[in-house]
Backbone as JSON, one array per atom type, in Angstrom:
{
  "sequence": "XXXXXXXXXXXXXXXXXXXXXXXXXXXXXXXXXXXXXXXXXXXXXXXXXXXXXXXXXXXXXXXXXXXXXXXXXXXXXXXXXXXXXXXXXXXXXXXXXXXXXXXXXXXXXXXXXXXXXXXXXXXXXXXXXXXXXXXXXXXXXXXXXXXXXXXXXXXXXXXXXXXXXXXXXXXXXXXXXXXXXXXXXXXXXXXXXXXXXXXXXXXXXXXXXXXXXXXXXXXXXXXXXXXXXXXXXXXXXXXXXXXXXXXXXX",
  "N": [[28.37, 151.54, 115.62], [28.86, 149.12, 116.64], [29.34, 147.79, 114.09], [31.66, 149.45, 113.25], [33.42, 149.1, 115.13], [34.52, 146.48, 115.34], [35.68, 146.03, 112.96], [37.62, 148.54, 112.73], [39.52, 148.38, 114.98], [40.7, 145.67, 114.25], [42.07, 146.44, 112.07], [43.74, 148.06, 113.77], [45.16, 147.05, 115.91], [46.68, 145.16, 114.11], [48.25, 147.09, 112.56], [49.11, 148.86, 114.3], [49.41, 147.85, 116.92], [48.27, 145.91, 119.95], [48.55, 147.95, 122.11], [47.79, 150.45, 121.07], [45.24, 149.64, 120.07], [44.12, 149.59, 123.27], [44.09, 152.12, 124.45], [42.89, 153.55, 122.31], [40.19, 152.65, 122.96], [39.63, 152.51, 125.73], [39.66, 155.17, 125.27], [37.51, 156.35, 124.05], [35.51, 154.56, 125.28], [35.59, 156.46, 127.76], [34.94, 159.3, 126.47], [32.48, 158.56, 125.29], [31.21, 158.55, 128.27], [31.54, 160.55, 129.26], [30.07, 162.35, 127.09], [27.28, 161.54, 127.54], [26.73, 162.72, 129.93], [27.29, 165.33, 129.73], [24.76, 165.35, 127.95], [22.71, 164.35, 129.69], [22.21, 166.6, 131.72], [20.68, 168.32, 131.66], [18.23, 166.99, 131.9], [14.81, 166.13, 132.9], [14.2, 163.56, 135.35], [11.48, 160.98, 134.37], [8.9, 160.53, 135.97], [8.54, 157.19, 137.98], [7.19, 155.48, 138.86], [5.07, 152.84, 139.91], [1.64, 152.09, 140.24], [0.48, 149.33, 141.99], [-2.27, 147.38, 141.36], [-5.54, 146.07, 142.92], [-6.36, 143.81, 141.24], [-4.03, 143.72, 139.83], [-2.22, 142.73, 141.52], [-4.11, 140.03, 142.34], [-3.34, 138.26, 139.84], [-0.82, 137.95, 140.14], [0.48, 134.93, 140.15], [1.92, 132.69, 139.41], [5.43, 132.6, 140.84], [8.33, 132.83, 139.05], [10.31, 130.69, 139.39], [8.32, 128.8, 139.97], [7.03, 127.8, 137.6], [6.83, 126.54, 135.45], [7.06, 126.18, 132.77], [8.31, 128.54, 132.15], [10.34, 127.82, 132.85], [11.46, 125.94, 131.6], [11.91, 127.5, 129.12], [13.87, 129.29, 129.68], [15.77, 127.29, 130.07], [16.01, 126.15, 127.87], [16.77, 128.87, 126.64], [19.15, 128.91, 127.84], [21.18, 126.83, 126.83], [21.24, 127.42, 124.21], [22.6, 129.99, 124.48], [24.77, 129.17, 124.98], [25.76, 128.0, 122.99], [25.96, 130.83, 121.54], [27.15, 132.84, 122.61], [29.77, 131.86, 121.92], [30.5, 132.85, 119.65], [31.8, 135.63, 120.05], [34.37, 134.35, 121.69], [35.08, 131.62, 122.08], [35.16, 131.28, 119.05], [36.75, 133.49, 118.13], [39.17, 132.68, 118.56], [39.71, 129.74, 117.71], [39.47, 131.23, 114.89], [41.61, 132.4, 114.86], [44.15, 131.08, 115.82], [43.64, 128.52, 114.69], [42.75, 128.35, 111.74], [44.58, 130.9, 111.18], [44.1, 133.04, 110.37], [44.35, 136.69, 110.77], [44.05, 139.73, 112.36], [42.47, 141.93, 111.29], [41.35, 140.34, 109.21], [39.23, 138.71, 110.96], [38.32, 140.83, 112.5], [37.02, 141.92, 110.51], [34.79, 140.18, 109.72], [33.27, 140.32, 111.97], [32.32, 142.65, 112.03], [30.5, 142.73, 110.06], [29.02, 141.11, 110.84], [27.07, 142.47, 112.73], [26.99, 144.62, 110.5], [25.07, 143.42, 108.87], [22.94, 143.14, 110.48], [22.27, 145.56, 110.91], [20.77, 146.47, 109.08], [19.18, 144.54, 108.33], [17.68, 143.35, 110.24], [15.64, 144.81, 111.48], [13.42, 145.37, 109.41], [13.14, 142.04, 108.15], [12.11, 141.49, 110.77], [10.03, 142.75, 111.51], [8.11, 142.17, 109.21], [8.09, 139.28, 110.14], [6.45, 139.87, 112.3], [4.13, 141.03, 111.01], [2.73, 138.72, 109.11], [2.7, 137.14, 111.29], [4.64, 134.72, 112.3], [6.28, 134.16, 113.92], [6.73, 131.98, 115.57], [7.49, 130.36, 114.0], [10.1, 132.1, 113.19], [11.54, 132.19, 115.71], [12.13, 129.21, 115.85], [13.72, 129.11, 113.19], [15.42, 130.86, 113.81], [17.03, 129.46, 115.61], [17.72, 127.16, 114.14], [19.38, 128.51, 112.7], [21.67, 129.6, 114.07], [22.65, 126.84, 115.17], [23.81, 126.14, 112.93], [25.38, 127.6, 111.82], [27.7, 127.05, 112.72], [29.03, 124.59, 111.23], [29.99, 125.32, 108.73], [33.08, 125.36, 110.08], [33.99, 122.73, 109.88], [34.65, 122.44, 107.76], [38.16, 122.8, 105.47], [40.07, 125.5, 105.99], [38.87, 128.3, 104.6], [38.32, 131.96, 103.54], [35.64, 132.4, 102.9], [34.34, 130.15, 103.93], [34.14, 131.53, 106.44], [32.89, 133.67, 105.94], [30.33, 132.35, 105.62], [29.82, 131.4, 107.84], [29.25, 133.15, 109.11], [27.15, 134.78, 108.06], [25.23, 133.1, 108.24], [24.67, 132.52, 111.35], [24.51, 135.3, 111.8], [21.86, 135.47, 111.07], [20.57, 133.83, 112.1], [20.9, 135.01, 114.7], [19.11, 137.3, 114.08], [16.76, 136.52, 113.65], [16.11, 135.15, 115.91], [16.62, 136.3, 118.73], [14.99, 138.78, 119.05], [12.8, 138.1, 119.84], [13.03, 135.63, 121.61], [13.86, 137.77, 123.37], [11.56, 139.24, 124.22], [10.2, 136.95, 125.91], [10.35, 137.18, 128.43], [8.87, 139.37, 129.34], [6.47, 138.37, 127.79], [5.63, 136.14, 128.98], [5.51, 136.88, 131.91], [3.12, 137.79, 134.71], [1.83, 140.71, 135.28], [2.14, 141.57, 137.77], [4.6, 140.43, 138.71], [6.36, 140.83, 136.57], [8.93, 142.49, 136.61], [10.38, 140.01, 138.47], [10.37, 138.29, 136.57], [12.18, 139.56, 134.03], [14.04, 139.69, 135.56], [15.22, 136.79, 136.18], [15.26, 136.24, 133.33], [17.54, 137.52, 132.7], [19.8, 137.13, 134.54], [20.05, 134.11, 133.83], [21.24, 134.31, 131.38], [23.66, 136.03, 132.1], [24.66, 133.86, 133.33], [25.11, 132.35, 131.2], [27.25, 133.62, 130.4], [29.06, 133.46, 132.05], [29.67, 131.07, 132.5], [29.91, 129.77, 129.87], [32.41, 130.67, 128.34], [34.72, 129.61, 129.63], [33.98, 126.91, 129.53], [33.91, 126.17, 127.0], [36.25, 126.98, 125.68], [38.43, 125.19, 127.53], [36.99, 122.73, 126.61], [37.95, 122.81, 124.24], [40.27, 122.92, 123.99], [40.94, 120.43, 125.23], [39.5, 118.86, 123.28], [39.55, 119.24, 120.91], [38.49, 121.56, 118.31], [36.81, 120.91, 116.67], [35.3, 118.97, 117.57], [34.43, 120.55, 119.71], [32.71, 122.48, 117.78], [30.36, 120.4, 116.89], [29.14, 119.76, 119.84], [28.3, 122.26, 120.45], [26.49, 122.32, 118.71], [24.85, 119.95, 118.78], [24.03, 120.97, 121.43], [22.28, 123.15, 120.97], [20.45, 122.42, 119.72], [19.04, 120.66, 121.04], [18.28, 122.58, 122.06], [16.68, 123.87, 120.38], [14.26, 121.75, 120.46], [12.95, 121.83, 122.71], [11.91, 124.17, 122.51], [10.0, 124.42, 120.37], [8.83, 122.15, 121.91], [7.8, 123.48, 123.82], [5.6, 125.6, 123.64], [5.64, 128.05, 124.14], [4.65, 131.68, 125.25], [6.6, 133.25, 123.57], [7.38, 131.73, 121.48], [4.84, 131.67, 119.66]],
  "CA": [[29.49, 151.27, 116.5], [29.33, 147.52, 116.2], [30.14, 147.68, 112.75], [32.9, 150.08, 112.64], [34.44, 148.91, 115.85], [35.51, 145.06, 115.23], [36.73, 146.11, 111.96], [38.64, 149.21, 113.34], [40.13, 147.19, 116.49], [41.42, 144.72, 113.61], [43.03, 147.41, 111.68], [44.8, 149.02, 114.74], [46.11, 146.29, 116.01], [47.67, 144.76, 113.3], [49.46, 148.47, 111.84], [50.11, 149.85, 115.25], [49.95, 147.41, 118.21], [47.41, 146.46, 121.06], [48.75, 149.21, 122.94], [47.29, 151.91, 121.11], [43.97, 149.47, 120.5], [43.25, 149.32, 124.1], [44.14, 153.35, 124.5], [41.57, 153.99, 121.59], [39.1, 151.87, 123.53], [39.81, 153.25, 126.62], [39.54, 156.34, 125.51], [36.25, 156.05, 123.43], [33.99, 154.94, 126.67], [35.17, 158.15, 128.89], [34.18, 159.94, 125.76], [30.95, 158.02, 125.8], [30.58, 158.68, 129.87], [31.79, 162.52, 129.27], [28.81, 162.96, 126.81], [26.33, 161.1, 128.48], [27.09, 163.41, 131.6], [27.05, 166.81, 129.45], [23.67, 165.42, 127.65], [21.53, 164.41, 130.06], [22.57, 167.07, 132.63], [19.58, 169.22, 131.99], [17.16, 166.38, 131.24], [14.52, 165.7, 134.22], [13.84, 162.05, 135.42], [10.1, 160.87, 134.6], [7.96, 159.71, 137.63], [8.43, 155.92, 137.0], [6.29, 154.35, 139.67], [4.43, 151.89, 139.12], [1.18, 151.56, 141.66], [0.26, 147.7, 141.58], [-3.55, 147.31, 141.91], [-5.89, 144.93, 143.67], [-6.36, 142.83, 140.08], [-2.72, 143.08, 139.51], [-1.73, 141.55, 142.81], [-4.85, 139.01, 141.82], [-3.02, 137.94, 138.67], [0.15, 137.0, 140.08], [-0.13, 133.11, 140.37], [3.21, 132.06, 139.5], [6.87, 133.19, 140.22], [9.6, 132.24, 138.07], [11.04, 129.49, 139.68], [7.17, 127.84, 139.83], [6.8, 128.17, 136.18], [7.62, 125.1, 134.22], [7.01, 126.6, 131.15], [9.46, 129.84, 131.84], [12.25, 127.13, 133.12], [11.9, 125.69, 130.13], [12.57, 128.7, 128.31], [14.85, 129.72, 130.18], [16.92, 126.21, 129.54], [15.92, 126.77, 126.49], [17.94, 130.03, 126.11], [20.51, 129.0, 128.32], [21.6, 125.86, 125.9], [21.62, 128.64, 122.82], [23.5, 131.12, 124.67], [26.54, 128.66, 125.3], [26.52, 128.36, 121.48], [25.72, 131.76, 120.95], [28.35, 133.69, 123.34], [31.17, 131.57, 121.76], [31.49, 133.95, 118.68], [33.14, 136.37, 120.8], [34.81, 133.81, 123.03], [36.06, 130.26, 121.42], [35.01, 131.91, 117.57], [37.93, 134.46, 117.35], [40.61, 132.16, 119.13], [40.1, 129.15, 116.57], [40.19, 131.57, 113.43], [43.31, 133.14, 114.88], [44.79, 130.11, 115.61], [43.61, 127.4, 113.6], [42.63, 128.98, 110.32], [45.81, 131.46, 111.23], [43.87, 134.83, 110.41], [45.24, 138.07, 111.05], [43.28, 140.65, 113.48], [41.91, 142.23, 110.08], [40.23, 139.43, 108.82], [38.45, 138.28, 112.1], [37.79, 142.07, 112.88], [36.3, 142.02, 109.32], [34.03, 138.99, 109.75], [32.65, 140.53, 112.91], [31.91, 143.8, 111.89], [29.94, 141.99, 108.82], [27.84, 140.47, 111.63], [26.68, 144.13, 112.91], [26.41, 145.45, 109.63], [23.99, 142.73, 108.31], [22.31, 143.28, 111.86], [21.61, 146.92, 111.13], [20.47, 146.6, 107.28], [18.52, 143.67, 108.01], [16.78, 142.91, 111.64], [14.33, 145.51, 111.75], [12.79, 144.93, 108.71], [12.49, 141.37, 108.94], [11.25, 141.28, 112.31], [8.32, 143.39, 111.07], [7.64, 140.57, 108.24], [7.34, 138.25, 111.07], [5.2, 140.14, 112.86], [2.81, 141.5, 110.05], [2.67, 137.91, 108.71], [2.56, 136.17, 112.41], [5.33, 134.02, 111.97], [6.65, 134.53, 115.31], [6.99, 130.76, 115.89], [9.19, 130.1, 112.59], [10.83, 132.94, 113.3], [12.3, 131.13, 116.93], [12.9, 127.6, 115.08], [14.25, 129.32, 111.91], [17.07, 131.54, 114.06], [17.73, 128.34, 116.33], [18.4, 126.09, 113.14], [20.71, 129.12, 111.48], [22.79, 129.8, 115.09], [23.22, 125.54, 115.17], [24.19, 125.96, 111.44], [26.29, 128.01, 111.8], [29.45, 125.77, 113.43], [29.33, 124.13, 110.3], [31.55, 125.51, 107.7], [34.25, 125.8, 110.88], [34.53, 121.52, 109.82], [35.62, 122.69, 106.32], [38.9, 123.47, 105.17], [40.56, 127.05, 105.89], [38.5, 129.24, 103.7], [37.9, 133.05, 104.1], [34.4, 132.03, 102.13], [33.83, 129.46, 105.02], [34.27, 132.08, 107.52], [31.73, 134.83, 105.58], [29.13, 131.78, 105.27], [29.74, 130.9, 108.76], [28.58, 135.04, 110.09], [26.2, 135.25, 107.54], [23.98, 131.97, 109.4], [25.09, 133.17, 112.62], [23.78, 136.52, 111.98], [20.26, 135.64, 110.36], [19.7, 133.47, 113.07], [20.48, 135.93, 115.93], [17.94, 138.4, 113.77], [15.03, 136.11, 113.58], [15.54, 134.47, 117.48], [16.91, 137.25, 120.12], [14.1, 139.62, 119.33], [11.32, 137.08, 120.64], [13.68, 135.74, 122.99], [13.69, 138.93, 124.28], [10.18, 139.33, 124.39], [9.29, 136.16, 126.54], [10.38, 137.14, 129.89], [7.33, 139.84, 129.3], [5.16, 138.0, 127.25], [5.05, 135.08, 129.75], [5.07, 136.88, 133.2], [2.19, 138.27, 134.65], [2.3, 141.84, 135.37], [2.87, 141.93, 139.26], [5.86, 139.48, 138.51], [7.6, 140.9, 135.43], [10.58, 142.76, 137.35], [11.07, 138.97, 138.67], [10.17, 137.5, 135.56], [13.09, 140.05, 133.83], [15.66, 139.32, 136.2], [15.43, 136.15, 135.87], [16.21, 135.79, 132.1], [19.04, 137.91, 132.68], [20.96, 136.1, 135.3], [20.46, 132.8, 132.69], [22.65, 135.06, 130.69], [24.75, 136.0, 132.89], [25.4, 132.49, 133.89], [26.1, 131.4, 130.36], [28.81, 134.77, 130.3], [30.18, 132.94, 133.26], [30.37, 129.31, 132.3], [29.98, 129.08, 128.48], [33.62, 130.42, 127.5], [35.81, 128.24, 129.84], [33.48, 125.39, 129.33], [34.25, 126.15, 125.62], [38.08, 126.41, 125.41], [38.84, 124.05, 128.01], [36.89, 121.73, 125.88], [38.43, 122.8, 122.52], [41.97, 122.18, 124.3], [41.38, 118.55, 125.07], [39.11, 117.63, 121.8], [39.96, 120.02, 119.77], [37.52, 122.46, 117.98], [35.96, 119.9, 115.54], [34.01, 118.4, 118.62], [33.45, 121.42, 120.2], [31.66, 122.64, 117.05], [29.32, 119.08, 117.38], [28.78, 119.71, 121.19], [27.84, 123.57, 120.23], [25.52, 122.08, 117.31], [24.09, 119.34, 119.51], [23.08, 121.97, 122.52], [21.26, 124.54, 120.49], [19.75, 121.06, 118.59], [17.84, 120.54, 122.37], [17.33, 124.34, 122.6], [15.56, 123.74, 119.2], [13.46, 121.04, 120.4], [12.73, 122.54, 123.99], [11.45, 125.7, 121.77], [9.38, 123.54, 119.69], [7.78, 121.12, 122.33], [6.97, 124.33, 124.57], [4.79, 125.76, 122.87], [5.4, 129.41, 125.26], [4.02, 132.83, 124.15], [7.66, 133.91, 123.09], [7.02, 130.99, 120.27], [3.84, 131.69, 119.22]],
  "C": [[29.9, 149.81, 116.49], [29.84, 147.05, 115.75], [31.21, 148.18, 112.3], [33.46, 149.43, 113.01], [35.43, 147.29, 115.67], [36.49, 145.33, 114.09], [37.83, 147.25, 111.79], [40.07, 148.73, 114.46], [40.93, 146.54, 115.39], [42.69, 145.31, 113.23], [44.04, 147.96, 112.57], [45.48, 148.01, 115.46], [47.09, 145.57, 115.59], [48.86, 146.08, 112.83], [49.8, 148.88, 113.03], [50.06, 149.18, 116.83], [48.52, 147.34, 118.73], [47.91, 147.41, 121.77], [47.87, 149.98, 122.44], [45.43, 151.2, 120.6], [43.02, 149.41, 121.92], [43.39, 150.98, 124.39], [43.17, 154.34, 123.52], [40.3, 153.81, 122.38], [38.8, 152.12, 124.52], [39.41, 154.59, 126.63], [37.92, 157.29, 124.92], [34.81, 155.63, 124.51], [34.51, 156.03, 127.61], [34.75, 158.98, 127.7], [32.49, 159.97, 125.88], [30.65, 158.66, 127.22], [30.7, 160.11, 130.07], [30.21, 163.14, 128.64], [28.07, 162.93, 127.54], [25.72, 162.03, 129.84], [26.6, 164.44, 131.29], [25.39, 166.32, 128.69], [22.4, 165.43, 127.94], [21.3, 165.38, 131.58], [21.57, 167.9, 132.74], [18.05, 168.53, 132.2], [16.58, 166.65, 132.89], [13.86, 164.52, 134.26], [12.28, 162.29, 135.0], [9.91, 160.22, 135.85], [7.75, 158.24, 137.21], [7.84, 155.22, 137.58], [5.53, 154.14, 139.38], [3.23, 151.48, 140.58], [0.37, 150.19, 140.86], [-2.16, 147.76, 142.68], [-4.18, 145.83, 142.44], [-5.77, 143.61, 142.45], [-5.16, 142.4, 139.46], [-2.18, 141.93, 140.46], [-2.79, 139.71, 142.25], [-4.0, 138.01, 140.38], [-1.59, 137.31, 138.87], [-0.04, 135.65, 140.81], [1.24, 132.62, 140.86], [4.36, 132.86, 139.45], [7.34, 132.37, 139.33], [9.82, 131.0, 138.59], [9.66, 128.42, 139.97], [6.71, 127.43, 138.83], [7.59, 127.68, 135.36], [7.52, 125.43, 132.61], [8.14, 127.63, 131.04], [10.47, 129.02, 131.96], [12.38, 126.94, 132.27], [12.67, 126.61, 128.91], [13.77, 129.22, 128.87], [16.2, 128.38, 129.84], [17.01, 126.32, 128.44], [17.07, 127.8, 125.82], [19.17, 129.85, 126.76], [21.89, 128.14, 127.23], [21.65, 126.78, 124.3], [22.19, 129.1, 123.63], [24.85, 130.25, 124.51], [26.82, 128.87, 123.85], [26.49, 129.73, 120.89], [26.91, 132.81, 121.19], [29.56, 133.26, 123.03], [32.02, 132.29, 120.34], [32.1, 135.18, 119.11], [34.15, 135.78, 121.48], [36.14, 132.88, 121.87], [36.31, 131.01, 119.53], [35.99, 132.36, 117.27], [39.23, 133.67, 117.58], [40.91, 131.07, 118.22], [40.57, 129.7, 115.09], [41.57, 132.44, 113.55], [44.65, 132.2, 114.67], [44.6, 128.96, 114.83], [43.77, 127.4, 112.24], [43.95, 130.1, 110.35], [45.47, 133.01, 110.81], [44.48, 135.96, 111.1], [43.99, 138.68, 111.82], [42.5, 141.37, 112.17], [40.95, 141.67, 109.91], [39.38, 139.3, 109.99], [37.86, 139.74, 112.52], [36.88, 142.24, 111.4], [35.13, 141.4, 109.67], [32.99, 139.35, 110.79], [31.88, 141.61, 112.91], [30.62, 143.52, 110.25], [28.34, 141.38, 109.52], [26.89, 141.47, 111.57], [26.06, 144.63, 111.75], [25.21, 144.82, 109.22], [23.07, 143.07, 109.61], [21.57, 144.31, 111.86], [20.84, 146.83, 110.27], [19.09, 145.74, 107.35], [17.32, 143.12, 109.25], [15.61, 143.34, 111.56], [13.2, 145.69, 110.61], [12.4, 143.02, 108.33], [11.57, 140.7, 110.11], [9.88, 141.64, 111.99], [7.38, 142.75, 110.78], [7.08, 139.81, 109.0], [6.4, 138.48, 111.6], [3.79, 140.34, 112.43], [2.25, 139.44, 109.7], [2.27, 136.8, 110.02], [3.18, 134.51, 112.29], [6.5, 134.1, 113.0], [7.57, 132.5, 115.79], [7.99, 130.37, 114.8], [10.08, 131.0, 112.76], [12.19, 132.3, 114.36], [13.08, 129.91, 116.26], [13.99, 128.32, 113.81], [15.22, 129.74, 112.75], [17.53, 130.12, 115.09], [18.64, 127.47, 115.1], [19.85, 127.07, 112.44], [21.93, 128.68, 112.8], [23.29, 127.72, 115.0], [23.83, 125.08, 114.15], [25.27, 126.33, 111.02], [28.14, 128.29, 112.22], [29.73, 125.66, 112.4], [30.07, 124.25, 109.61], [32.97, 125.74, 108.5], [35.15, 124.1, 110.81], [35.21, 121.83, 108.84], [37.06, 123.01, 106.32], [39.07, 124.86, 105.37], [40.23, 128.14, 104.9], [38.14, 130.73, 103.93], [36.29, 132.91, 103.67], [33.76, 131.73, 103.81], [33.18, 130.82, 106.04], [33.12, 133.34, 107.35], [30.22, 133.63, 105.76], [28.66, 131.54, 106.8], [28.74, 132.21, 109.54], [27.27, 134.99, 109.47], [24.53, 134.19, 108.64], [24.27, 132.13, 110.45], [24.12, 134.32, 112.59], [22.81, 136.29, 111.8], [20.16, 134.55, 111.04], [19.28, 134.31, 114.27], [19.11, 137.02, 115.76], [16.54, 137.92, 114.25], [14.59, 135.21, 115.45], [15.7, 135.23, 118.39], [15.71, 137.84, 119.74], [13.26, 138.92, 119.99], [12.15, 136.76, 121.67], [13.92, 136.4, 124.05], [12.73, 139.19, 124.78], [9.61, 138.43, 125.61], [9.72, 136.71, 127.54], [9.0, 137.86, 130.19], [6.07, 139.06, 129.27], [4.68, 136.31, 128.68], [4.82, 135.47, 131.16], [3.94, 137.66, 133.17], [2.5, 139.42, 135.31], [2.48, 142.4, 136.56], [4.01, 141.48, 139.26], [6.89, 139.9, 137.54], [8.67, 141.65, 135.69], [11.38, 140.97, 137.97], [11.51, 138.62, 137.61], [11.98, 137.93, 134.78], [14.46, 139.77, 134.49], [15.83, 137.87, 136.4], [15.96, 135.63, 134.74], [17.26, 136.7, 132.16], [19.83, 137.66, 133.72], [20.95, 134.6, 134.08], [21.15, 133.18, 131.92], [23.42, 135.56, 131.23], [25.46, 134.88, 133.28], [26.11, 132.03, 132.29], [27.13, 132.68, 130.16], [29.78, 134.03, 131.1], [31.02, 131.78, 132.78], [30.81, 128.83, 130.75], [31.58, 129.53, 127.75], [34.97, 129.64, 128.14], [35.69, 127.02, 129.7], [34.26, 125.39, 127.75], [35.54, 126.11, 125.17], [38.47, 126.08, 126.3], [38.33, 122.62, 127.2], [37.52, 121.29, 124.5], [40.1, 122.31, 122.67], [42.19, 121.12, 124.51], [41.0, 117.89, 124.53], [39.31, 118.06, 121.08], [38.81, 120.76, 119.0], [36.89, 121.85, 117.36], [35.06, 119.58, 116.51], [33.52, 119.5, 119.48], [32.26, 121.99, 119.32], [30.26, 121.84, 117.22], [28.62, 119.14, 118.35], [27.83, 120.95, 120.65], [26.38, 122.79, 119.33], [24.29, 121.34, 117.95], [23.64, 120.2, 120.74], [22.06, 122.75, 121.53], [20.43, 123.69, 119.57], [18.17, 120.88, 119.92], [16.98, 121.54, 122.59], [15.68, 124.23, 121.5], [14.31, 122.73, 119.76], [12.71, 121.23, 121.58], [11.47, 123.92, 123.61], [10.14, 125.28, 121.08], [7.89, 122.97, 120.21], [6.55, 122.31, 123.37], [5.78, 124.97, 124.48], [4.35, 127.59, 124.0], [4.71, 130.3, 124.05], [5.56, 133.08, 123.51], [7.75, 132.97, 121.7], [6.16, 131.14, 119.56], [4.09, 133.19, 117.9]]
}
């Protein structure tokens, strides 16, 4: 769905209008919410409670917000997300307008992401794991996602713009999965419903702030320095990631 849809969306808007792309789109999640409805209509919930024992209670030490090592991580991921959430955001609005792409191309480029995403994540990830390379894994997708501004200084190339997804994508492979992992791997197991909702409000916040911060900035320096700014945050994330030395690194 990832992969069809950016590069479907492209197609239908250019030959027949947003109108009938947001009436596809529209009409594609009540499909989704129709199945959903008729599939799991017979299912029956599991029993999901969870009883917390005397050694669990014993074990929680630290919340979240006491836990200088999770803030960290958590700044950590917040300073990547701004650069990370701007290939849906600032990403499509410079190659529309700057580079002058068509809804095609940019629906191409995106759906390129996805596909490499499907082909390629879950076998890597493995690698890392069999091999315990967990920690290069983090630094290696930080350095691609900060790498991946780069060819947006170049000249107007459709090249640029494949080299630009490709280090984009094979960073998100080798850093969200662990990233994902630490809210677990670092709370302790009376705490990890906090622990969890904590790294997902730090993403939520950069949904909030990171795309007006991002094209309000690109409108009064222009996208060349936002790239730099983008490059230099996820440069700290890198070194934040680095000095921490959490389980989600290891």
């Amino acid at each position: 769905g990832m992969s069809i849809g950016p590069a479907a969306g492209g197609v239908l808007a250019v030959k027949l209008g947003y109108n009938w792309l947001f009436w596809v789109d529209g009409l594609t999640c009540l499909a989704a919410g129709l199945f959903l409805t008729v599939a799991t209509r017979k299912g029956s919930s599991a029993d999901l409670s969870v009883s917390t024992s005397s050694a669990d209670l014993g074990s929680v030490v630290h919340p979240p917000h006491r836990n200088r090592s999770y803030l960290l991580f958590l700044l950590a991921t917040f300073l990547m997300g701004v650069g990370y959430i701007q290939w849906f955001n600032a990403v499509p609005v410079f190659l529309k307008g700057e580079w002058n792409f068509d809804e095609r191309y940019i629906g191409l480029l995106l759906a390129c992401n996805s596909l490499l995403i499907l082909l390629l994540e879950m076998p890597l990830i493995h690698l890392t794991e069999q091999k315990e390379l967990g920690r290069f894994s983090v630094l290696l997708g930080l350095a691609l996602i900060g790498a991946s501004f780069l060819p947006f200084l170049l000249p107007c190339r459709l090249v640029w713009g494949f080299a630009a997804v490709f280090l984009y994508t094979m960073g998100a492979i080798f850093f969200l999965p662990y990233n994902n992992a630490g809210p677990v791997n670092m709370s302790p197991p009376g705490r990890r419903g906090e622990y969890m909702a904590w790294y997902w409000m730090c993403w939520s916040l950069t949904g909030i702030l990171a795309p007006a911060f991002a094209l309000a900035f690109a409108d009064r320096f222009g996208f060349a320095a936002l790239w730099i700014v983008l490059l230099l945050l996820t440069s700290v994330s890198w070194l934040l990631s680095w000095r921490s030395g959490s389980p989600v690194a290891k």
